[in-house]
Short mmCIF file of C-alpha atoms in Angstrom, two decimals:
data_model
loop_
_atom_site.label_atom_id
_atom_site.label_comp_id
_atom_site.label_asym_id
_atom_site.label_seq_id
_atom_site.Cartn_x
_atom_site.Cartn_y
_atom_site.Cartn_z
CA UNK J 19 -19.53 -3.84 -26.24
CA UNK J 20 -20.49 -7.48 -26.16
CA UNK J 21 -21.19 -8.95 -22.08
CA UNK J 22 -21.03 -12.46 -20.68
CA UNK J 23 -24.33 -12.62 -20.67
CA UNK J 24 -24.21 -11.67 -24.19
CA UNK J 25 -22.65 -15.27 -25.48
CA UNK J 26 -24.68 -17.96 -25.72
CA UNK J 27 -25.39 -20.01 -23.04
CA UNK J 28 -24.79 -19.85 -19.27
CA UNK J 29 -21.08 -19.35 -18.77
CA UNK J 30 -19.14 -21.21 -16.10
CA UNK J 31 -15.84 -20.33 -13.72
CA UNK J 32 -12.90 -21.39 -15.97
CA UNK J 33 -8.93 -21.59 -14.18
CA UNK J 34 -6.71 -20.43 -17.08
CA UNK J 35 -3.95 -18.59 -18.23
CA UNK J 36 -5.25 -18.17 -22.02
CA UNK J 37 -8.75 -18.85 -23.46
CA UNK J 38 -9.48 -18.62 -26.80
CA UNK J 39 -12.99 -17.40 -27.77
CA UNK J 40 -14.46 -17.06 -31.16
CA UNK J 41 -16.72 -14.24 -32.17
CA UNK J 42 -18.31 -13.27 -35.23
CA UNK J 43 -15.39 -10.51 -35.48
CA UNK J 44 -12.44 -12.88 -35.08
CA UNK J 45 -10.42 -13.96 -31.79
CA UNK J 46 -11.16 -12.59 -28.98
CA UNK J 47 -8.32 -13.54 -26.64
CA UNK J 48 -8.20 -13.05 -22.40
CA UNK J 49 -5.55 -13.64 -20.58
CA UNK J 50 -4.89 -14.31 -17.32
CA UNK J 51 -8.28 -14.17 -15.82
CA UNK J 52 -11.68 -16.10 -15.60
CA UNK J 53 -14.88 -15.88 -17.11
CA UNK J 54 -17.77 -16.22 -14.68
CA UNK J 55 -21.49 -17.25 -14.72
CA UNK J 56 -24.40 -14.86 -14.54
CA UNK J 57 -25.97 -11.84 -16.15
CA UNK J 58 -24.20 -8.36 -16.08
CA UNK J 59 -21.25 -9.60 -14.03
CA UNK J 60 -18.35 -8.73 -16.44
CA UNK J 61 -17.85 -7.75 -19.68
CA UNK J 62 -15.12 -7.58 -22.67
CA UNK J 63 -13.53 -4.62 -23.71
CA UNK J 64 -11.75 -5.10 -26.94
CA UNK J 65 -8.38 -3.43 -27.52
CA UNK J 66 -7.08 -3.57 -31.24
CA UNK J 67 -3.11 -4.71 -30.71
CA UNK J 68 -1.12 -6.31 -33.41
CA UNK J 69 -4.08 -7.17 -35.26
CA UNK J 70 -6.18 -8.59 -32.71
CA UNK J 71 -8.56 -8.12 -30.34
CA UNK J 72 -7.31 -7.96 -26.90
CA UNK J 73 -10.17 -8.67 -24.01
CA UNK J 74 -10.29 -7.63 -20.31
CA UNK J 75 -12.76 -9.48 -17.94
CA UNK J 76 -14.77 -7.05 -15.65
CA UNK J 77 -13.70 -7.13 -12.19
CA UNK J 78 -15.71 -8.39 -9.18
CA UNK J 79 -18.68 -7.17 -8.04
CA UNK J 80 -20.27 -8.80 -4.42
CA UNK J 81 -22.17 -11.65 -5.21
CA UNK J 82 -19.36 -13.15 -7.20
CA UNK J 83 -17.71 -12.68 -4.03
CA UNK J 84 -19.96 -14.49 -2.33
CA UNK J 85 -18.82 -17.92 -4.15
CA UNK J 86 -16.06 -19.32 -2.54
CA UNK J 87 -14.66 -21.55 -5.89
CA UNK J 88 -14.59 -18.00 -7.16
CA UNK J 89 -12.85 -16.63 -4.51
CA UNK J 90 -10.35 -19.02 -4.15
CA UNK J 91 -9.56 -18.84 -8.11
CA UNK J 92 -8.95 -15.05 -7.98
CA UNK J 93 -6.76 -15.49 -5.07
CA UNK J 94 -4.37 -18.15 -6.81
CA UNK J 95 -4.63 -15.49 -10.17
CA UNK J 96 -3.62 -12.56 -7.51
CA UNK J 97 -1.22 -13.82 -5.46
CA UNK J 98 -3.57 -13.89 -2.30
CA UNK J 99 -4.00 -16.94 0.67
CA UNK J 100 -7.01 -15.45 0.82
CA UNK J 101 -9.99 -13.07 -0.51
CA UNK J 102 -12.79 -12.14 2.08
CA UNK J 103 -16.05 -12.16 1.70
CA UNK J 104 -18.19 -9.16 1.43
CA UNK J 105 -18.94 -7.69 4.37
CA UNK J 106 -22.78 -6.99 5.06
CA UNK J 107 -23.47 -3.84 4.92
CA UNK J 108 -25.91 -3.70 7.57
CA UNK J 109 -22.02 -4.54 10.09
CA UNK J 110 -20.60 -1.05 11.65
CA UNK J 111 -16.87 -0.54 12.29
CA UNK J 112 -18.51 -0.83 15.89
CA UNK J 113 -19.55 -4.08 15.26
CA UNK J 114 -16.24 -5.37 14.55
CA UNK J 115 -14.86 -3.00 17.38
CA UNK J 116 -16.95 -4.17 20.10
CA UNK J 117 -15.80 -7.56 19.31
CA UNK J 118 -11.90 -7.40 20.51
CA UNK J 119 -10.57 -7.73 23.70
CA UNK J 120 -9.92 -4.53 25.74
CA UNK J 121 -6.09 -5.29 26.48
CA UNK J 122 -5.57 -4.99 22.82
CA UNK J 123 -5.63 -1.49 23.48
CA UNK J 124 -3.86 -1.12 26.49
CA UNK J 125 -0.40 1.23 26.37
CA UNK J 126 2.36 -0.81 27.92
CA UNK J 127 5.10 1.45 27.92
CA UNK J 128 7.83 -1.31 28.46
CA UNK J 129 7.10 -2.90 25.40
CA UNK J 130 6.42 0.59 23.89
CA UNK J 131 10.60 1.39 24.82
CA UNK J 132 11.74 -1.62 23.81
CA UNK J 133 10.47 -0.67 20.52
CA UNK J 134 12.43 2.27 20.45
CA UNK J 135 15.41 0.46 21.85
CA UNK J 136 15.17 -2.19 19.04
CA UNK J 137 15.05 -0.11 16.24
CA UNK J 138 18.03 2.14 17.46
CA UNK J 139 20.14 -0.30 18.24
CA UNK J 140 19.51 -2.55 14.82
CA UNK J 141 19.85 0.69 12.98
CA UNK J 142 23.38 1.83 14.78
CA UNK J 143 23.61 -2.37 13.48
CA UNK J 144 22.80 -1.82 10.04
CA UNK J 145 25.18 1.54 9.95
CA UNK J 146 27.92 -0.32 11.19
CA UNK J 147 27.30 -3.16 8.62
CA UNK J 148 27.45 -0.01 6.08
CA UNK J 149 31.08 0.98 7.52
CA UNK J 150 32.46 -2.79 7.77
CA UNK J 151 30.86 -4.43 3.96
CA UNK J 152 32.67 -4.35 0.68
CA UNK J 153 31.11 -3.00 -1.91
CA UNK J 154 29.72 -6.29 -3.39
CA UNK J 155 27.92 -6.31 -0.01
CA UNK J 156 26.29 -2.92 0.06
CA UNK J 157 22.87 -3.73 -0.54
CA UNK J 158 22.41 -6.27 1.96
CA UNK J 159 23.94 -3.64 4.75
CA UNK J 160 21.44 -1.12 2.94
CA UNK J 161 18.65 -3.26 2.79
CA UNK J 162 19.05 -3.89 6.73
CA UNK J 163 19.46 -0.40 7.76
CA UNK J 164 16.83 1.00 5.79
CA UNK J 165 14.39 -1.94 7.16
CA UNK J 166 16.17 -0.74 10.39
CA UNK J 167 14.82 3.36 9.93
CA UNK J 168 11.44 2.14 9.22
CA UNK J 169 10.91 1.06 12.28
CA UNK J 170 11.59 4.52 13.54
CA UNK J 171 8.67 5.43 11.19
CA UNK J 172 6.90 2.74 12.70
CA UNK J 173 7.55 4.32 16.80
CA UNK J 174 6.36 7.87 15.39
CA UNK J 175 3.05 6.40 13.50
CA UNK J 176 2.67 4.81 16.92
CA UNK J 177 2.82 8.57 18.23
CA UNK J 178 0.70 9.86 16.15
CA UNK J 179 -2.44 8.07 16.69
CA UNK J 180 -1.76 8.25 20.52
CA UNK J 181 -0.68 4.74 20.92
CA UNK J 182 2.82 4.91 22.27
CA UNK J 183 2.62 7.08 25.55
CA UNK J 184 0.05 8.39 28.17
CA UNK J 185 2.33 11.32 28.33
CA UNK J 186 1.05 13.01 24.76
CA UNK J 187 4.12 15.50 24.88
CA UNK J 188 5.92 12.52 25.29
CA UNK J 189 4.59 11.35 22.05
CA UNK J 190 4.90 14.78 20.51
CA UNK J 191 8.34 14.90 20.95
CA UNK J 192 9.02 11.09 20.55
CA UNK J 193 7.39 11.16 16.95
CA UNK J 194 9.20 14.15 16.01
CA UNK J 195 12.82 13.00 16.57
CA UNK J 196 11.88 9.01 15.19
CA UNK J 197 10.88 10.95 11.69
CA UNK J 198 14.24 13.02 11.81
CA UNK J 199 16.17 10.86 10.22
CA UNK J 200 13.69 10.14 7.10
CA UNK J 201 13.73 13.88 7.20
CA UNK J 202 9.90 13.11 7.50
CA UNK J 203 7.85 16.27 9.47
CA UNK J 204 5.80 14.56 11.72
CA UNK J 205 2.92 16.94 12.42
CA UNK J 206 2.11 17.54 8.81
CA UNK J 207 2.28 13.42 8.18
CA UNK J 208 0.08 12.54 11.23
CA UNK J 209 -3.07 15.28 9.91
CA UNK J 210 -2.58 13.90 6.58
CA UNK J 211 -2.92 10.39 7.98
CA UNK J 212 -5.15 10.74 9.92
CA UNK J 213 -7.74 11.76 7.23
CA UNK J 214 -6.45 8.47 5.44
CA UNK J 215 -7.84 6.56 8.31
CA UNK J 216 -10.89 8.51 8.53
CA UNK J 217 -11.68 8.38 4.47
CA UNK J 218 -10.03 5.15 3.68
CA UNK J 219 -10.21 4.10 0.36
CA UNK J 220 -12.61 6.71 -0.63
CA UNK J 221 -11.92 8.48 -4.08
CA UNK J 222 -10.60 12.10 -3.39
CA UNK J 223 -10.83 12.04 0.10
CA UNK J 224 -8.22 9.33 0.85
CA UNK J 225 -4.81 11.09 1.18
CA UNK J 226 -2.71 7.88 0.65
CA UNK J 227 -2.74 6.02 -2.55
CA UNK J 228 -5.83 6.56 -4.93
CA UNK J 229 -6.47 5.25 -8.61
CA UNK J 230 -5.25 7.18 -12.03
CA UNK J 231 -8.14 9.46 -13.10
CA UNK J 232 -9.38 8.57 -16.73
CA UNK J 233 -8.85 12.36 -17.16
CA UNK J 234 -5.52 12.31 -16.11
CA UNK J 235 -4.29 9.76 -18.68
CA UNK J 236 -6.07 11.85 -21.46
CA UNK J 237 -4.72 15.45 -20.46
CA UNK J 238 -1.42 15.20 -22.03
CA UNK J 239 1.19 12.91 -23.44
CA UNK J 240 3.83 14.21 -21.48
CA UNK J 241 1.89 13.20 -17.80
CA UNK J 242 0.42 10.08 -19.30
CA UNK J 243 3.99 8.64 -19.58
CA UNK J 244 5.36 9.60 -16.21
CA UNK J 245 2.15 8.07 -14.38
CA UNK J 246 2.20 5.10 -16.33
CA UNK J 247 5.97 4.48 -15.06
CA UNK J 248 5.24 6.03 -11.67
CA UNK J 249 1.94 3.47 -11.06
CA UNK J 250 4.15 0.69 -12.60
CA UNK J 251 8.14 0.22 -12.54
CA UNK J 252 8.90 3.17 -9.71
CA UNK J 253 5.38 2.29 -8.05
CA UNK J 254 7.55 1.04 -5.13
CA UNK J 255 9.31 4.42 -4.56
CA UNK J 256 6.86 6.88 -5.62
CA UNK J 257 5.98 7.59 -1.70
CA UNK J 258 8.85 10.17 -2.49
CA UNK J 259 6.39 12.21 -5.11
CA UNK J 260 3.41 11.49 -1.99
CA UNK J 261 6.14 12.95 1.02
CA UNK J 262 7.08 16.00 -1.37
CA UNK J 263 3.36 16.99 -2.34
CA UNK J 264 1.80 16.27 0.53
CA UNK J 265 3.94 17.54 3.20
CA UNK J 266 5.92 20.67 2.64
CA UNK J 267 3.15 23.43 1.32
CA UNK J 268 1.50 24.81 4.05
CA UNK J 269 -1.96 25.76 1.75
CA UNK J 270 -2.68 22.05 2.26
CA UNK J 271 -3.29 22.35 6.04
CA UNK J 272 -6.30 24.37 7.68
CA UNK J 273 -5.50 27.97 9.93
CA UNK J 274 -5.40 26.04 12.87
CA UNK J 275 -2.41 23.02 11.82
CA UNK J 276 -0.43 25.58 10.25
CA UNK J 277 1.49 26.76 13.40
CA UNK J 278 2.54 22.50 14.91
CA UNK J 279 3.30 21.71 11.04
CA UNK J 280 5.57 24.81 10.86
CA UNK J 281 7.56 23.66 14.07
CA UNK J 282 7.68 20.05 12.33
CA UNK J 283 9.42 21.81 9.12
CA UNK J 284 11.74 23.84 11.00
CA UNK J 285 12.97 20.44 12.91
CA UNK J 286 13.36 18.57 9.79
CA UNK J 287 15.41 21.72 8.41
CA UNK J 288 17.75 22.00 10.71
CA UNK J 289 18.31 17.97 10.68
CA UNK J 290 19.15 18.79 6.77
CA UNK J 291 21.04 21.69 8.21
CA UNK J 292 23.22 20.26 10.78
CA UNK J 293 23.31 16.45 10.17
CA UNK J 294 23.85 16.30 6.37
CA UNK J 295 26.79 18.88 6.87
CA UNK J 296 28.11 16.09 9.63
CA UNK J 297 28.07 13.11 7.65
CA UNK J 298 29.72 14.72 4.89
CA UNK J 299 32.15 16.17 7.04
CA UNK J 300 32.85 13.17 8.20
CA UNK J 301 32.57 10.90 5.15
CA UNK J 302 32.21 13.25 2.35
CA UNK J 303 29.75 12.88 -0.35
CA UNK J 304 30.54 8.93 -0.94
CA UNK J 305 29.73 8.54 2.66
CA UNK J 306 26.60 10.76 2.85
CA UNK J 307 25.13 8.33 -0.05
CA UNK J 308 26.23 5.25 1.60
CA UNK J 309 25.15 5.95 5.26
CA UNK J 310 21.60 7.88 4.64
CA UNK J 311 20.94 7.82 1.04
CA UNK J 312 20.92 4.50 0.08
CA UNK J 313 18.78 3.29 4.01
CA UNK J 314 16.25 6.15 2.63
CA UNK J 315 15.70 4.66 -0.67
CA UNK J 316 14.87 1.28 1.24
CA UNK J 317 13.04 3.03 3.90
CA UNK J 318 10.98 4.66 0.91
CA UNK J 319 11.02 0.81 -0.83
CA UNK J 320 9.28 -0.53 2.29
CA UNK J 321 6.65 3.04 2.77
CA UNK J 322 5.62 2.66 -0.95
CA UNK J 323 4.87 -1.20 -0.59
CA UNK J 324 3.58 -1.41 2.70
CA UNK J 325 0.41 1.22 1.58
CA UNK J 326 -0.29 -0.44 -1.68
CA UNK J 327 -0.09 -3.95 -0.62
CA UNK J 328 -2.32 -3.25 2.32
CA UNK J 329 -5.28 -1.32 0.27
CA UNK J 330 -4.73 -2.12 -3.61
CA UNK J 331 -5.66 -5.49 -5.19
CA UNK J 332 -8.15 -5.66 -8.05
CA UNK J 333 -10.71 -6.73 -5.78
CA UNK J 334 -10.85 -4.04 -3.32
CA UNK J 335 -12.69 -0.93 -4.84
CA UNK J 336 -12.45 2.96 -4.17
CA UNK J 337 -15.63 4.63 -3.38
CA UNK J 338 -17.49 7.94 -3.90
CA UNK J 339 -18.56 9.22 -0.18
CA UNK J 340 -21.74 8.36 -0.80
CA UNK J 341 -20.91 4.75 -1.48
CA UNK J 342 -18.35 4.58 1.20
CA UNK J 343 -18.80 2.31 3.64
CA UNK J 344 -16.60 2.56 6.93
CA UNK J 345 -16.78 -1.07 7.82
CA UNK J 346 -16.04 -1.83 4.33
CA UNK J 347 -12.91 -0.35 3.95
CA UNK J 348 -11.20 -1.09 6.91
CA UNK J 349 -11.76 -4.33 7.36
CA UNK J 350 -13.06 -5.84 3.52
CA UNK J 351 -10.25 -2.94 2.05
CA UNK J 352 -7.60 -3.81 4.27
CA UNK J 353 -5.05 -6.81 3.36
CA UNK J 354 -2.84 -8.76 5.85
CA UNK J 355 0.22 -9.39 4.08
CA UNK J 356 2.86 -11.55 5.72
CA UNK J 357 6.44 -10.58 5.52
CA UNK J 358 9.58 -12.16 6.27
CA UNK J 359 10.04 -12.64 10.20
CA UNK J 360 12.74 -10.19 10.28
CA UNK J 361 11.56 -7.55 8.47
CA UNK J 362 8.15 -7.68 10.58
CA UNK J 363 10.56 -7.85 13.38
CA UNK J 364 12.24 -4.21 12.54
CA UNK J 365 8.95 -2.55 10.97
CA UNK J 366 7.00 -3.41 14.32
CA UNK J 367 4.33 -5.52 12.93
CA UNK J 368 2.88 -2.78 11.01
CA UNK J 369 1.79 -5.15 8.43
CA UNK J 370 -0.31 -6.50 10.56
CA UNK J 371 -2.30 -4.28 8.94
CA UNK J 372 -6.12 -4.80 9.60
CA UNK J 373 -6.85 -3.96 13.71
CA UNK J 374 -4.90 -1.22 13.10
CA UNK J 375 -7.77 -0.34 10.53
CA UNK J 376 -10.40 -1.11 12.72
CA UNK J 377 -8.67 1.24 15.19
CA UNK J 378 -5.65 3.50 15.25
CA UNK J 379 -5.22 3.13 18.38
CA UNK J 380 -4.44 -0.64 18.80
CA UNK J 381 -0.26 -0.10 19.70
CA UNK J 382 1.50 -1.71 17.39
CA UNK J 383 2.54 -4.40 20.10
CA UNK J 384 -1.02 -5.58 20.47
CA UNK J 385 -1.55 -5.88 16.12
CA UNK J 386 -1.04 -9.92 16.60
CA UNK J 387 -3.35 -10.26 19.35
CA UNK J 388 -6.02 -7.97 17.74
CA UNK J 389 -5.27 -9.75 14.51
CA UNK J 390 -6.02 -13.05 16.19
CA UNK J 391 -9.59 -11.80 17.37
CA UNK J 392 -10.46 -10.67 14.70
CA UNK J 393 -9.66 -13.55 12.92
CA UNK J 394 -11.90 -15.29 15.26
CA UNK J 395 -14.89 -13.34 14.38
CA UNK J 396 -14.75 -12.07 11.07
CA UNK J 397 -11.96 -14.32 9.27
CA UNK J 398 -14.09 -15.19 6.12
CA UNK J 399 -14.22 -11.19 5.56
CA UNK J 400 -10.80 -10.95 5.73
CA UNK J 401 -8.29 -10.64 3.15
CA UNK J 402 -4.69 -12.11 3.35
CA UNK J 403 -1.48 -12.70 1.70
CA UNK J 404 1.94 -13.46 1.89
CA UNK J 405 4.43 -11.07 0.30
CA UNK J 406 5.12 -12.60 -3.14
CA UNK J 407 6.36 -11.78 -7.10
CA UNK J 408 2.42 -12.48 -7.88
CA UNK J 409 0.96 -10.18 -5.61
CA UNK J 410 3.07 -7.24 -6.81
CA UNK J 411 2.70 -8.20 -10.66
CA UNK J 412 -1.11 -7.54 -10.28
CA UNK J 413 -0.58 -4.46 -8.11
CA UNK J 414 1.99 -2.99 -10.85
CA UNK J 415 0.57 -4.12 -14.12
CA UNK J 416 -3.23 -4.01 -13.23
CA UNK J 417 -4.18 -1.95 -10.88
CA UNK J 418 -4.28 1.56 -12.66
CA UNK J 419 -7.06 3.73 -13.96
CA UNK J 420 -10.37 3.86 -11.82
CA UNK J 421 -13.85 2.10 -13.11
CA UNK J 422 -16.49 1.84 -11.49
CA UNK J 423 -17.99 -1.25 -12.26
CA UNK J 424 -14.12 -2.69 -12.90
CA UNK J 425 -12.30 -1.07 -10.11
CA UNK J 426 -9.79 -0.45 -12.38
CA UNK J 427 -8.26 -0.42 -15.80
CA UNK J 428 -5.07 -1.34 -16.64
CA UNK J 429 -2.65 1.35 -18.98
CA UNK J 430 -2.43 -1.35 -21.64
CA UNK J 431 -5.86 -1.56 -22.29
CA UNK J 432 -6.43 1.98 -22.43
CA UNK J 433 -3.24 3.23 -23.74
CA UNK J 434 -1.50 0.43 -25.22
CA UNK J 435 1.01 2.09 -27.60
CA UNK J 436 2.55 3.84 -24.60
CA UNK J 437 2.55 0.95 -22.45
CA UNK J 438 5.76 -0.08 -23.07
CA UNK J 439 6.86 -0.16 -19.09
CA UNK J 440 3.72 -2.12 -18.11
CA UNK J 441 4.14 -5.04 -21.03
CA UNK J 442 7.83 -4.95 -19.97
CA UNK J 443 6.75 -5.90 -16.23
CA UNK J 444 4.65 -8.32 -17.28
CA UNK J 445 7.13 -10.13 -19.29
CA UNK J 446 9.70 -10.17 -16.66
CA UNK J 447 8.17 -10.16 -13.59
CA UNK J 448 8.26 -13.62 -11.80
CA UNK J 449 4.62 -14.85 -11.14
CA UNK J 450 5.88 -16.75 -8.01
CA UNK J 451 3.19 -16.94 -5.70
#
């Protein structure tokens, strides 16, 4: 395997789509990426494909994130406004804690009801858009009552970190009936999340998304070709596979969960049991599709997008627990990603996605003005983006198969013959940024 530092004479940052560089084996060819100065930084992995050698830069490691050319180069390549620094690692979550304003986390539970009162009455909107459209129409009524049920989600996340009520029956109850509709259990979700928070982007231990194994892509042909279209064209729906897995089995919760996530099941049964018996009473099997189908399948759009765009970028690593490094992850492995006003509207701000890092129990009302401190004091740490075709390109087409050193491994290098869905993304794809 033949480094950087390997070819003669110090290299410098290039900007380019395609370089061409000639080795004593033939042409080795990388695309879209950079080469970088200094020792041990990257290195080339060479893929035979049609006859040539296909090369992969290695990923960054700290000090090249400490040059801010650099920086601003991978963010153009990415689809980022911005890549952070790293964060020292002598800073503590506390650190960056002790730094925001105490009415951030003040419960205010005017604004915490008008939450509730916008997302029911833009969702009894969105169905009523759903009743009224012609069918050419559809998908924009489904795209803003979907949008619409997320910010239920949104109220009963809220809940479950303790940030909606002082009343926590209130909030028991509240974050049960806002997941009924996404026939979502609430008390199984919120222990599951919670340990997300808690182990955030840690390998294993982080219960939300996670890297391909190596071992997983070699155990059989069969799995290897439903990850590879599950991490890349359904990427943005496979929060289905994580809500049946994760969920519904009760051997995934300890003695003392068991009985609150059995109540949580029984509630989202009887929804399926009474409700889904209503609507196609009422509608019939057409109207059960159009009314909660469809809105779920946008809700699930939004769930599946919002959690990889806010921890998965080729810069951002997943760590063993010994590596792991709270501060870290939360606030270098958490991205702010900008969204269309109304959709940010609906969803609550939830993609104001770093405070809420640095503590669950910001309200979601208070993300902006934590967002703003924090900006203050640690902006050149902080990643951010805009939602764009760019950023989800990389997500979907590079961001695969955990490295170490690279972070990851895309299926095309490792698995090329089989990467048919990936090199079809990549062809198609926009690269807006």
């Amino acid at each position: 395997m033949a480094t950087a530092s390997g070819l003669s004479g110090p290299l410098q940052l290039l900007s380019l789509r395609r370089v061409r560089i000639r080795s004593c084996s033939g042409s080795v060819i990388v695309k879209r990426g950079f080469v970088y100065d200094g020792r041990g930084d990257h290195q080339f992995l060479p893929l035979k494909q049609k006859g040539r050698l296909q090369a992969a830069v290695l990923p960054i490691t700290p000090p090249l994130l400490d040059d801010e050319e650099k920086r601003k180069q991978m963010s153009e390549d990415y689809g980022f406004k911005q890549i952070g620094e790293q964060l020292p690692d002598n800073v503590t979550l506390k650190d960056v804690m002790d730094t925001l304003p105490k009415e951030v986390f003040e419960i205010d539970n005017v604004k915490a009801w008008a939450s509730v009162l916008i997302s029911v009455t833009s969702y009894a909107f969105g169905l009523l858009l759903i009743s009224k459209a012609p069918w050419y129409l559809l998908p924009l009524a489904w795209a803003w009552a979907g949008t619409a049920v997320t910010g239920f989600f949104v109220i009963g996340h809220d809940c479950a970190h303790k940030s909606f009520s002082r009343n926590k029956l209130v909030e028991d109850i509240v974050g049960t009936l806002a997941f009924l509709p996404l026939i979502y259990p609430y008390e199984p979700w919120r222990f599951k999340h919670d340990r997300h928070h808690a182990k955030t982007n840690m390998l294993v231990e982080d219960t939300a998304w996670q890297p391909v194994w190596q071992k997983e892509i070699e155990s059989s042909s069969f799995l290897r070709k439903a990850i590879i279209f599950g991490y890349g064209p359904i990427r943005p729906w496979m929060s289905i596979a994580h809500w049946l897995m994760w969920h519904f089995d009760l051997k995934k919760f300890r003695p003392n969960e068991i009985p609150r996530v059995k109540i949580s099941l029984a509630c989202v049964f009887a929804f399926m049991a009474i409700g889904w018996p209503l609507i196609i009473l009422q509608s019939g099997i057409a109207g059960w599709f159009k009314f909660w189908f469809m809105p779920w399948m946008v809700y699930h759009f939004w769930m599946s997008t919002f959690t990889m765009v806010h921890h998965t970028a080729p810069h951002i690593p997943f760590k063993s627990s010994e590596e792991w490094n709270a501060a870290q992850a939360q606030l270098n492995g958490t991205v702010h990603c900008s969204y269309p006003r109304w959709i940010e509207i609906l969803c609550h701000d939830i993609n104001v996605h770093v405070p809420h890092h640095i503590s669950p129990r910001i309200p979601s009302y208070n993300l902006r003005a934590a967002h703003d401190s924090i900006k203050q004091n640690w902006g050149k740490y902080i990643n951010e983006a805009s939602w764009n075709w760019r950023l989800m390109k990389t997500i979907l087409t590079a961001c695969h198969v955990y490295d170490k050193e690279r972070y990851y491994v895309p299926f095309d290098e490792l698995v090329p013959e089989e990467s048919q869905p990936i090199r079809f993304l990549k062809k198609f794809m926009p690269d807006y940024a």
